């Protein structure tokens, strides 16, 4: 594919989503290199059919909204051990670490609920990652591992028209490693030893791939995680396989394909009572809690350049997955809170769930270069079908009959259409992009245990507008406004009421400076999140009555001194005022688990072949309930969560490097000063203090050849 210059700017055609099965085979690297050199001469440049482009760092400079791209170099230098750990440094994102291994991240964006990352729109290479994009947005299977990623793109504003639903907080795109130009094999092993842990956590990653001939590229990957985190009852095993293919069908046509198999099995240590936490924060009092998940995911994408005057591209993507997940946890029905870790469990509950999802999304991008105005149209549609089996069982520990309190099924057909037009004025100094998205969601709910059925239809028009103005080559000002939705979840549908979408208006106003490796961004943001579904015990229904307001300021900067180019310094700050707005005694109170102040920083200094990086993050105190209770109760269910500050250190060097191969080593210490901090209970263990990881030591060896 060749490159086509559009008004002095080169647009990459697409984000490599692709993928394919590749055998580990012996072949001539010289021949592979020669084949791909011939291939690149055929490359075609076209209009990008994605508003977030290729999720490269360079895409951030022109983007009309708050956005952060973390590349693999930064992931390595900041001693990130998992995806959720990597996201800790992004302004506006807060993570509740449940496992210490990254298997079940709980990620909050700008104060939205963190539990199972259900209010975060995750994509992998542009494909929805969640179990069910409409009916079950919680990431109770998270089929992604850090070692397989090339970079992470966090778009916090301006992308709702094209990427929906559940994008109130923006979009997080996990970009996997692309197929290399020359056949390459990679072997890496990351060994982490936790203070207080028994068995080290080992992360083995294997990859091989490249171009087989002028038109066909293949890649195969495997990632294997085994061991324990820093606590008892945390044994973890993860197997993640991915395969990719990229086929240049002709000079103007391309086919990309991807398939993945993900299996996870982990024990869950759970929360501790305050007394048990003070006695030994590494112990576990939840012996019945565990989790298994498996998922087979795939996608196929076809792209074609169209012979139009300004340039155009048509693409059609299909995707789907079949997934199963299983949680088991202890439940106390003999008095006191059912999840109090100081009380013995009397029942074992399980929640087996099965998901079958299929989607198809065609879209067309057309660039029109007028005399004084440029236009970049994107027109698309999407259909998604979801089948969800949702069960809950409970079995007495002392023996007895297993009961099935819930046996539900949800079948969803979702239809969406969207259009946007980036209008460039004054030689593209000013870009105005109006857009509109239409969502129709047809849900059929069946309570198999009660032999009842309910149908629910949701339709919404979701407008959006972004504006960007280039003051000069370095400064960009931007503003955006967009309407977003989260469809009713299967857990909210009872067939007794009319459950509608949860709706939000998002606003941003900001400016960005970019000059070489130096950058600065400032953004004011506001999320007016209304119509949230809340349980009404009087009617036994979920009603759209919840209201929250999220507003704040994000600042981020990176600086490389001209007089000391070996030094790179980065920092960010987020101020968040997230409050309850529905009428009642708690109106105006701070939302649970939200910190008003967040800081992150990193400084890297390179000398005599070594890179040394000191990084960290700080979160101010938070409340754990809507009433903003300050004093901790005996069970640890309520009370303030203290502030915490964590420092990390990394030392990296190339042990060997040639034109064809590199052997690199990184030594890292996470939580360098052994900060003792915790969260409140999470999901299946919602009462008590949930310990965060203490100090750990990591040795990472990576060999590419």
PDB file of N, CA and C in Angstrom, residues 518-612:
ATOM      1  N   UNK A 518       8.498  17.396  23.666  1.00  0.00           N
ATOM      2  CA  UNK A 518       7.885  18.159  24.748  1.00  0.00           C
ATOM      3  C   UNK A 518       6.406  18.362  24.459  1.00  0.00           C
ATOM      4  N   UNK A 519       5.564  18.148  25.463  1.00  0.00           N
ATOM      5  CA  UNK A 519       4.128  18.289  25.259  1.00  0.00           C
ATOM      6  C   UNK A 519       3.459  18.734  26.551  1.00  0.00           C
ATOM      7  N   UNK A 520       2.269  19.333  26.397  1.00  0.00           N
ATOM      8  CA  UNK A 520       1.468  19.769  27.536  1.00  0.00           C
ATOM      9  C   UNK A 520       0.006  19.723  27.134  1.00  0.00           C
ATOM     10  N   UNK A 521      -0.846  19.259  28.032  1.00  0.00           N
ATOM     11  CA  UNK A 521      -2.278  19.233  27.770  1.00  0.00           C
ATOM     12  C   UNK A 521      -3.033  19.674  29.016  1.00  0.00           C
ATOM     13  N   UNK A 522      -4.058  20.488  28.821  1.00  0.00           N
ATOM     14  CA  UNK A 522      -4.948  20.902  29.906  1.00  0.00           C
ATOM     15  C   UNK A 522      -6.376  20.761  29.410  1.00  0.00           C
ATOM     16  N   UNK A 523      -7.230  20.153  30.233  1.00  0.00           N
ATOM     17  CA  UNK A 523      -8.617  19.920  29.824  1.00  0.00           C
ATOM     18  C   UNK A 523      -9.554  20.097  31.009  1.00  0.00           C
ATOM     19  N   UNK A 524     -10.594  20.869  30.796  1.00  0.00           N
ATOM     20  CA  UNK A 524     -11.717  20.922  31.714  1.00  0.00           C
ATOM     21  C   UNK A 524     -12.767  19.943  31.213  1.00  0.00           C
ATOM     22  N   UNK A 525     -13.384  19.178  32.107  1.00  0.00           N
ATOM     23  CA  UNK A 525     -14.375  18.206  31.660  1.00  0.00           C
ATOM     24  C   UNK A 525     -15.578  18.199  32.591  1.00  0.00           C
ATOM     25  N   UNK A 526     -16.685  17.736  32.036  1.00  0.00           N
ATOM     26  CA  UNK A 526     -17.925  17.624  32.810  1.00  0.00           C
ATOM     27  C   UNK A 526     -18.740  16.475  32.227  1.00  0.00           C
ATOM     28  N   UNK A 527     -19.208  15.578  33.097  1.00  0.00           N
ATOM     29  CA  UNK A 527     -20.105  14.491  32.705  1.00  0.00           C
ATOM     30  C   UNK A 527     -21.384  14.646  33.517  1.00  0.00           C
ATOM     31  N   UNK A 528     -22.471  14.895  32.827  1.00  0.00           N
ATOM     32  CA  UNK A 528     -23.785  15.017  33.454  1.00  0.00           C
ATOM     33  C   UNK A 528     -24.524  13.709  33.188  1.00  0.00           C
ATOM     34  N   UNK A 529     -24.461  12.797  34.149  1.00  0.00           N
ATOM     35  CA  UNK A 529     -24.914  11.421  33.957  1.00  0.00           C
ATOM     36  C   UNK A 529     -26.278  11.250  34.638  1.00  0.00           C
ATOM     37  N   UNK A 530     -27.318  11.183  33.835  1.00  0.00           N
ATOM     38  CA  UNK A 530     -28.681  11.091  34.347  1.00  0.00           C
ATOM     39  C   UNK A 530     -29.298   9.732  34.001  1.00  0.00           C
ATOM     40  N   UNK A 531     -30.499   9.531  34.506  1.00  0.00           N
ATOM     41  CA  UNK A 531     -31.301   8.348  34.159  1.00  0.00           C
ATOM     42  C   UNK A 531     -30.611   7.034  34.504  1.00  0.00           C
ATOM     43  N   UNK A 532     -29.777   7.040  35.536  1.00  0.00           N
ATOM     44  CA  UNK A 532     -29.137   5.802  35.950  1.00  0.00           C
ATOM     45  C   UNK A 532     -30.157   4.912  36.667  1.00  0.00           C
ATOM     46  N   UNK A 533     -30.066   3.615  36.387  1.00  0.00           N
ATOM     47  CA  UNK A 533     -31.017   2.666  36.959  1.00  0.00           C
ATOM     48  C   UNK A 533     -30.668   2.364  38.414  1.00  0.00           C
ATOM     49  N   UNK A 534     -31.673   2.520  39.279  1.00  0.00           N
ATOM     50  CA  UNK A 534     -31.475   2.245  40.697  1.00  0.00           C
ATOM     51  C   UNK A 534     -32.609   1.365  41.208  1.00  0.00           C
ATOM     52  N   UNK A 535     -32.264   0.501  42.169  1.00  0.00           N
ATOM     53  CA  UNK A 535     -33.221  -0.441  42.732  1.00  0.00           C
ATOM     54  C   UNK A 535     -34.201   0.265  43.658  1.00  0.00           C
ATOM     55  N   UNK A 536     -35.500  -0.020  43.469  1.00  0.00           N
ATOM     56  CA  UNK A 536     -36.560   0.514  44.317  1.00  0.00           C
ATOM     57  C   UNK A 536     -37.220  -0.656  45.044  1.00  0.00           C
ATOM     58  N   UNK A 537     -36.923  -0.769  46.338  1.00  0.00           N
ATOM     59  CA  UNK A 537     -37.418  -1.926  47.090  1.00  0.00           C
ATOM     60  C   UNK A 537     -38.939  -1.921  47.192  1.00  0.00           C
ATOM     61  N   UNK A 538     -39.559  -0.732  47.200  1.00  0.00           N
ATOM     62  CA  UNK A 538     -41.022  -0.667  47.355  1.00  0.00           C
ATOM     63  C   UNK A 538     -41.743  -1.302  46.180  1.00  0.00           C
ATOM     64  N   UNK A 539     -41.203  -1.110  44.979  1.00  0.00           N
ATOM     65  CA  UNK A 539     -41.850  -1.650  43.776  1.00  0.00           C
ATOM     66  C   UNK A 539     -41.137  -2.871  43.223  1.00  0.00           C
ATOM     67  N   UNK A 540     -39.947  -3.200  43.824  1.00  0.00           N
ATOM     68  CA  UNK A 540     -39.141  -4.327  43.350  1.00  0.00           C
ATOM     69  C   UNK A 540     -38.755  -4.155  41.875  1.00  0.00           C
ATOM     70  N   UNK A 541     -38.434  -2.918  41.515  1.00  0.00           N
ATOM     71  CA  UNK A 541     -38.042  -2.621  40.133  1.00  0.00           C
ATOM     72  C   UNK A 541     -36.786  -1.748  40.133  1.00  0.00           C
ATOM     73  N   UNK A 542     -36.121  -1.727  38.987  1.00  0.00           N
ATOM     74  CA  UNK A 542     -35.058  -0.756  38.744  1.00  0.00           C
ATOM     75  C   UNK A 542     -35.672   0.403  37.965  1.00  0.00           C
ATOM     76  N   UNK A 543     -35.453   1.631  38.438  1.00  0.00           N
ATOM     77  CA  UNK A 543     -36.007   2.808  37.785  1.00  0.00           C
ATOM     78  C   UNK A 543     -34.884   3.759  37.387  1.00  0.00           C
ATOM     79  N   UNK A 544     -35.131   4.534  36.324  1.00  0.00           N
ATOM     80  CA  UNK A 544     -34.139   5.490  35.827  1.00  0.00           C
ATOM     81  C   UNK A 544     -34.214   6.792  36.626  1.00  0.00           C
ATOM     82  N   UNK A 545     -33.683   6.767  37.839  1.00  0.00           N
ATOM     83  CA  UNK A 545     -33.788   7.941  38.704  1.00  0.00           C
ATOM     84  C   UNK A 545     -32.428   8.449  39.179  1.00  0.00           C
ATOM     85  N   UNK A 546     -31.370   7.717  38.942  1.00  0.00           N
ATOM     86  CA  UNK A 546     -30.060   8.103  39.456  1.00  0.00           C
ATOM     87  C   UNK A 546     -29.436   9.244  38.670  1.00  0.00           C
ATOM     88  N   UNK A 547     -28.778  10.152  39.391  1.00  0.00           N
ATOM     89  CA  UNK A 547     -28.094  11.277  38.753  1.00  0.00           C
ATOM     90  C   UNK A 547     -26.754  11.490  39.449  1.00  0.00           C
ATOM     91  N   UNK A 548     -25.705  11.636  38.653  1.00  0.00           N
ATOM     92  CA  UNK A 548     -24.395  11.982  39.188  1.00  0.00           C
ATOM     93  C   UNK A 548     -23.766  13.048  38.308  1.00  0.00           C
ATOM     94  N   UNK A 549     -22.885  13.815  38.905  1.00  0.00           N
ATOM     95  CA  UNK A 549     -22.186  14.875  38.176  1.00  0.00           C
ATOM     96  C   UNK A 549     -20.690  14.695  38.398  1.00  0.00           C
ATOM     97  N   UNK A 550     -19.952  14.646  37.301  1.00  0.00           N
ATOM     98  CA  UNK A 550     -18.508  14.433  37.345  1.00  0.00           C
ATOM     99  C   UNK A 550     -17.848  15.602  36.617  1.00  0.00           C
ATOM    100  N   UNK A 551     -17.049  16.376  37.310  1.00  0.00           N
ATOM    101  CA  UNK A 551     -16.394  17.510  36.661  1.00  0.00           C
ATOM    102  C   UNK A 551     -15.020  17.715  37.261  1.00  0.00           C
ATOM    103  N   UNK A 552     -14.131  18.245  36.428  1.00  0.00           N
ATOM    104  CA  UNK A 552     -12.784  18.404  36.941  1.00  0.00           C
ATOM    105  C   UNK A 552     -11.826  18.981  35.925  1.00  0.00           C
ATOM    106  N   UNK A 553     -10.548  18.859  36.266  1.00  0.00           N
ATOM    107  CA  UNK A 553      -9.456  19.418  35.480  1.00  0.00           C
ATOM    108  C   UNK A 553      -8.371  18.364  35.338  1.00  0.00           C
ATOM    109  N   UNK A 554      -7.898  18.168  34.113  1.00  0.00           N
ATOM    110  CA  UNK A 554      -6.773  17.268  33.848  1.00  0.00           C
ATOM    111  C   UNK A 554      -5.600  18.063  33.301  1.00  0.00           C
ATOM    112  N   UNK A 555      -4.423  17.799  33.825  1.00  0.00           N
ATOM    113  CA  UNK A 555      -3.185  18.406  33.346  1.00  0.00           C
ATOM    114  C   UNK A 555      -2.162  17.299  33.126  1.00  0.00           C
ATOM    115  N   UNK A 556      -1.439  17.378  32.031  1.00  0.00           N
ATOM    116  CA  UNK A 556      -0.362  16.418  31.801  1.00  0.00           C
ATOM    117  C   UNK A 556       0.731  17.089  30.986  1.00  0.00           C
ATOM    118  N   UNK A 557       1.966  16.662  31.215  1.00  0.00           N
ATOM    119  CA  UNK A 557       3.100  17.276  30.521  1.00  0.00           C
ATOM    120  C   UNK A 557       4.248  16.288  30.426  1.00  0.00           C
ATOM    121  N   UNK A 558       5.059  16.467  29.379  1.00  0.00           N
ATOM    122  CA  UNK A 558       6.308  15.712  29.242  1.00  0.00           C
ATOM    123  C   UNK A 558       7.373  16.672  28.725  1.00  0.00           C
ATOM    124  N   UNK A 559       8.579  16.552  29.290  1.00  0.00           N
ATOM    125  CA  UNK A 559       9.645  17.503  28.973  1.00  0.00           C
ATOM    126  C   UNK A 559      10.971  16.769  28.862  1.00  0.00           C
ATOM    127  N   UNK A 560      11.655  17.022  27.752  1.00  0.00           N
ATOM    128  CA  UNK A 560      13.019  16.524  27.554  1.00  0.00           C
ATOM    129  C   UNK A 560      13.916  17.747  27.371  1.00  0.00           C
ATOM    130  N   UNK A 561      14.764  18.055  28.348  1.00  0.00           N
ATOM    131  CA  UNK A 561      15.592  19.267  28.248  1.00  0.00           C
ATOM    132  C   UNK A 561      16.546  19.213  27.060  1.00  0.00           C
ATOM    133  N   UNK A 562      16.647  20.322  26.358  1.00  0.00           N
ATOM    134  CA  UNK A 562      17.569  20.401  25.221  1.00  0.00           C
ATOM    135  C   UNK A 562      19.006  20.231  25.697  1.00  0.00           C
ATOM    136  N   UNK A 563      19.283  20.769  26.879  1.00  0.00           N
ATOM    137  CA  UNK A 563      20.646  20.714  27.406  1.00  0.00           C
ATOM    138  C   UNK A 563      20.980  19.371  28.054  1.00  0.00           C
ATOM    139  N   UNK A 564      19.920  18.508  28.252  1.00  0.00           N
ATOM    140  CA  UNK A 564      20.152  17.201  28.866  1.00  0.00           C
ATOM    141  C   UNK A 564      19.211  16.184  28.225  1.00  0.00           C
ATOM    142  N   UNK A 565      19.449  15.819  26.953  1.00  0.00           N
ATOM    143  CA  UNK A 565      18.512  14.942  26.242  1.00  0.00           C
ATOM    144  C   UNK A 565      18.408  13.538  26.814  1.00  0.00           C
ATOM    145  N   UNK A 566      19.322  13.172  27.703  1.00  0.00           N
ATOM    146  CA  UNK A 566      19.244  11.847  28.323  1.00  0.00           C
ATOM    147  C   UNK A 566      18.147  11.771  29.381  1.00  0.00           C
ATOM    148  N   UNK A 567      17.575  12.919  29.745  1.00  0.00           N
ATOM    149  CA  UNK A 567      16.547  12.965  30.788  1.00  0.00           C
ATOM    150  C   UNK A 567      15.176  13.209  30.164  1.00  0.00           C
ATOM    151  N   UNK A 568      14.185  12.437  30.575  1.00  0.00           N
ATOM    152  CA  UNK A 568      12.795  12.629  30.163  1.00  0.00           C
ATOM    153  C   UNK A 568      11.929  12.634  31.414  1.00  0.00           C
ATOM    154  N   UNK A 569      11.126  13.688  31.563  1.00  0.00           N
ATOM    155  CA  UNK A 569      10.310  13.849  32.762  1.00  0.00           C
ATOM    156  C   UNK A 569       8.851  14.002  32.350  1.00  0.00           C
ATOM    157  N   UNK A 570       7.959  13.271  33.014  1.00  0.00           N
ATOM    158  CA  UNK A 570       6.531  13.378  32.747  1.00  0.00           C
ATOM    159  C   UNK A 570       5.751  13.490  34.039  1.00  0.00           C
ATOM    160  N   UNK A 571       4.616  14.198  33.981  1.00  0.00           N
ATOM    161  CA  UNK A 571       3.781  14.344  35.166  1.00  0.00           C
ATOM    162  C   UNK A 571       2.348  14.619  34.738  1.00  0.00           C
ATOM    163  N   UNK A 572       1.410  14.264  35.605  1.00  0.00           N
ATOM    164  CA  UNK A 572       0.003  14.563  35.339  1.00  0.00           C
ATOM    165  C   UNK A 572      -0.717  14.810  36.655  1.00  0.00           C
ATOM    166  N   UNK A 573      -1.823  15.551  36.557  1.00  0.00           N
ATOM    167  CA  UNK A 573      -2.652  15.847  37.725  1.00  0.00           C
ATOM    168  C   UNK A 573      -4.109  15.823  37.295  1.00  0.00           C
ATOM    169  N   UNK A 574      -4.952  15.267  38.143  1.00  0.00           N
ATOM    170  CA  UNK A 574      -6.385  15.273  37.887  1.00  0.00           C
ATOM    171  C   UNK A 574      -7.118  15.728  39.138  1.00  0.00           C
ATOM    172  N   UNK A 575      -7.970  16.727  38.959  1.00  0.00           N
ATOM    173  CA  UNK A 575      -8.887  17.131  40.018  1.00  0.00           C
ATOM    174  C   UNK A 575     -10.277  16.663  39.623  1.00  0.00           C
ATOM    175  N   UNK A 576     -10.925  15.914  40.504  1.00  0.00           N
ATOM    176  CA  UNK A 576     -12.231  15.335  40.206  1.00  0.00           C
ATOM    177  C   UNK A 576     -13.219  15.677  41.313  1.00  0.00           C
ATOM    178  N   UNK A 577     -14.321  16.304  40.925  1.00  0.00           N
ATOM    179  CA  UNK A 577     -15.434  16.548  41.835  1.00  0.00           C
ATOM    180  C   UNK A 577     -16.607  15.725  41.314  1.00  0.00           C
ATOM    181  N   UNK A 578     -16.805  14.545  41.894  1.00  0.00           N
ATOM    182  CA  UNK A 578     -17.852  13.617  41.453  1.00  0.00           C
ATOM    183  C   UNK A 578     -18.873  13.498  42.574  1.00  0.00           C
ATOM    184  N   UNK A 579     -20.111  13.896  42.297  1.00  0.00           N
ATOM    185  CA  UNK A 579     -21.114  14.001  43.355  1.00  0.00           C
ATOM    186  C   UNK A 579     -22.427  13.343  42.966  1.00  0.00           C
ATOM    187  N   UNK A 580     -23.178  12.952  43.998  1.00  0.00           N
ATOM    188  CA  UNK A 580     -24.549  12.457  43.835  1.00  0.00           C
ATOM    189  C   UNK A 580     -25.478  13.643  43.642  1.00  0.00           C
ATOM    190  N   UNK A 581     -26.403  13.534  42.683  1.00  0.00           N
ATOM    191  CA  UNK A 581     -27.272  14.659  42.369  1.00  0.00           C
ATOM    192  C   UNK A 581     -28.751  14.360  42.539  1.00  0.00           C
ATOM    193  N   UNK A 582     -29.125  13.090  42.773  1.00  0.00           N
ATOM    194  CA  UNK A 582     -30.548  12.823  42.972  1.00  0.00           C
ATOM    195  C   UNK A 582     -30.990  13.352  44.333  1.00  0.00           C
ATOM    196  N   UNK A 583     -32.256  13.693  44.437  1.00  0.00           N
ATOM    197  CA  UNK A 583     -32.796  14.266  45.656  1.00  0.00           C
ATOM    198  C   UNK A 583     -32.690  13.265  46.815  1.00  0.00           C
ATOM    199  N   UNK A 584     -32.432  13.810  48.008  1.00  0.00           N
ATOM    200  CA  UNK A 584     -32.333  12.967  49.183  1.00  0.00           C
ATOM    201  C   UNK A 584     -31.256  13.465  50.117  1.00  0.00           C
ATOM    202  N   UNK A 585     -31.067  12.738  51.209  1.00  0.00           N
ATOM    203  CA  UNK A 585     -30.130  13.164  52.245  1.00  0.00           C
ATOM    204  C   UNK A 585     -28.687  13.191  51.752  1.00  0.00           C
ATOM    205  N   UNK A 586     -28.363  12.412  50.730  1.00  0.00           N
ATOM    206  CA  UNK A 586     -26.977  12.312  50.265  1.00  0.00           C
ATOM    207  C   UNK A 586     -26.657  13.209  49.074  1.00  0.00           C
ATOM    208  N   UNK A 587     -27.603  14.044  48.659  1.00  0.00           N
ATOM    209  CA  UNK A 587     -27.368  14.907  47.506  1.00  0.00           C
ATOM    210  C   UNK A 587     -26.159  15.812  47.755  1.00  0.00           C
ATOM    211  N   UNK A 588     -25.273  15.876  46.786  1.00  0.00           N
ATOM    212  CA  UNK A 588     -24.066  16.682  46.894  1.00  0.00           C
ATOM    213  C   UNK A 588     -22.888  15.960  47.506  1.00  0.00           C
ATOM    214  N   UNK A 589     -23.101  14.755  48.025  1.00  0.00           N
ATOM    215  CA  UNK A 589     -21.998  13.996  48.603  1.00  0.00           C
ATOM    216  C   UNK A 589     -21.071  13.451  47.525  1.00  0.00           C
ATOM    217  N   UNK A 590     -19.837  13.181  47.939  1.00  0.00           N
ATOM    218  CA  UNK A 590     -18.833  12.634  47.034  1.00  0.00           C
ATOM    219  C   UNK A 590     -19.179  11.186  46.698  1.00  0.00           C
ATOM    220  N   UNK A 591     -19.016  10.822  45.436  1.00  0.00           N
ATOM    221  CA  UNK A 591     -19.299   9.455  45.022  1.00  0.00           C
ATOM    222  C   UNK A 591     -18.314   8.485  45.674  1.00  0.00           C
ATOM    223  N   UNK A 592     -18.786   7.293  46.010  1.00  0.00           N
ATOM    224  CA  UNK A 592     -17.888   6.314  46.635  1.00  0.00           C
ATOM    225  C   UNK A 592     -16.671   6.007  45.759  1.00  0.00           C
ATOM    226  N   UNK A 593     -15.542   5.813  46.438  1.00  0.00           N
ATOM    227  CA  UNK A 593     -14.290   5.363  45.811  1.00  0.00           C
ATOM    228  C   UNK A 593     -13.668   6.391  44.878  1.00  0.00           C
ATOM    229  N   UNK A 594     -14.127   7.645  44.911  1.00  0.00           N
ATOM    230  CA  UNK A 594     -13.536   8.674  44.057  1.00  0.00           C
ATOM    231  C   UNK A 594     -12.593   9.547  44.868  1.00  0.00           C
ATOM    232  N   UNK A 595     -11.427   9.808  44.304  1.00  0.00           N
ATOM    233  CA  UNK A 595     -10.432  10.680  44.929  1.00  0.00           C
ATOM    234  C   UNK A 595     -10.457  12.038  44.239  1.00  0.00           C
ATOM    235  N   UNK A 596     -10.472  13.100  45.035  1.00  0.00           N
ATOM    236  CA  UNK A 596     -10.504  14.431  44.440  1.00  0.00           C
ATOM    237  C   UNK A 596      -9.190  14.768  43.739  1.00  0.00           C
ATOM    238  N   UNK A 597      -8.092  14.228  44.241  1.00  0.00           N
ATOM    239  CA  UNK A 597      -6.780  14.589  43.697  1.00  0.00           C
ATOM    240  C   UNK A 597      -6.017  13.327  43.280  1.00  0.00           C
ATOM    241  N   UNK A 598      -5.437  13.394  42.097  1.00  0.00           N
ATOM    242  CA  UNK A 598      -4.619  12.301  41.569  1.00  0.00           C
ATOM    243  C   UNK A 598      -3.364  12.896  40.948  1.00  0.00           C
ATOM    244  N   UNK A 599      -2.232  12.334  41.284  1.00  0.00           N
ATOM    245  CA  UNK A 599      -0.951  12.742  40.709  1.00  0.00           C
ATOM    246  C   UNK A 599      -0.229  11.512  40.180  1.00  0.00           C
ATOM    247  N   UNK A 600       0.504  11.698  39.095  1.00  0.00           N
ATOM    248  CA  UNK A 600       1.418  10.642  38.633  1.00  0.00           C
ATOM    249  C   UNK A 600       2.660  11.304  38.058  1.00  0.00           C
ATOM    250  N   UNK A 601       3.749  10.569  38.046  1.00  0.00           N
ATOM    251  CA  UNK A 601       5.006  11.146  37.604  1.00  0.00           C
ATOM    252  C   UNK A 601       5.950  10.034  37.165  1.00  0.00           C
ATOM    253  N   UNK A 602       6.902  10.407  36.323  1.00  0.00           N
ATOM    254  CA  UNK A 602       7.988   9.500  35.953  1.00  0.00           C
ATOM    255  C   UNK A 602       9.161  10.316  35.451  1.00  0.00           C
ATOM    256  N   UNK A 603      10.356   9.829  35.730  1.00  0.00           N
ATOM    257  CA  UNK A 603      11.584  10.470  35.264  1.00  0.00           C
ATOM    258  C   UNK A 603      12.547   9.377  34.837  1.00  0.00           C
ATOM    259  N   UNK A 604      13.005   9.465  33.599  1.00  0.00           N
ATOM    260  CA  UNK A 604      13.936   8.474  33.057  1.00  0.00           C
ATOM    261  C   UNK A 604      15.251   9.158  32.702  1.00  0.00           C
ATOM    262  N   UNK A 605      16.334   8.550  33.131  1.00  0.00           N
ATOM    263  CA  UNK A 605      17.655   9.064  32.790  1.00  0.00           C
ATOM    264  C   UNK A 605      18.466   7.931  32.176  1.00  0.00           C
ATOM    265  N   UNK A 606      19.016   8.190  30.990  1.00  0.00           N
ATOM    266  CA  UNK A 606      19.803   7.187  30.270  1.00  0.00           C
ATOM    267  C   UNK A 606      21.287   7.508  30.407  1.00  0.00           C
ATOM    268  N   UNK A 607      22.090   6.488  30.767  1.00  0.00           N
ATOM    269  CA  UNK A 607      23.528   6.703  30.894  1.00  0.00           C
ATOM    270  C   UNK A 607      24.258   5.396  30.640  1.00  0.00           C
ATOM    271  N   UNK A 608      25.297   5.437  29.880  1.00  0.00           N
ATOM    272  CA  UNK A 608      26.199   4.309  29.574  1.00  0.00           C
ATOM    273  C   UNK A 608      25.441   3.007  29.304  1.00  0.00           C
ATOM    274  N   UNK A 609      24.380   3.113  28.493  1.00  0.00           N
ATOM    275  CA  UNK A 609      23.648   1.921  28.091  1.00  0.00           C
ATOM    276  C   UNK A 609      22.543   1.496  29.039  1.00  0.00           C
ATOM    277  N   UNK A 610      22.311   2.237  30.117  1.00  0.00           N
ATOM    278  CA  UNK A 610      21.265   1.907  31.080  1.00  0.00           C
ATOM    279  C   UNK A 610      20.172   2.967  31.057  1.00  0.00           C
ATOM    280  N   UNK A 611      18.932   2.522  31.263  1.00  0.00           N
ATOM    281  CA  UNK A 611      17.806   3.438  31.469  1.00  0.00           C
ATOM    282  C   UNK A 611      17.313   3.252  32.899  1.00  0.00           C
ATOM    283  N   UNK A 612      17.290   4.324  33.678  1.00  0.00           N
ATOM    284  CA  UNK A 612      16.771   4.254  35.035  1.00  0.00           C
ATOM    285  C   UNK A 612      15.517   5.116  35.113  1.00  0.00           C
TER     286      UNK A 612
END
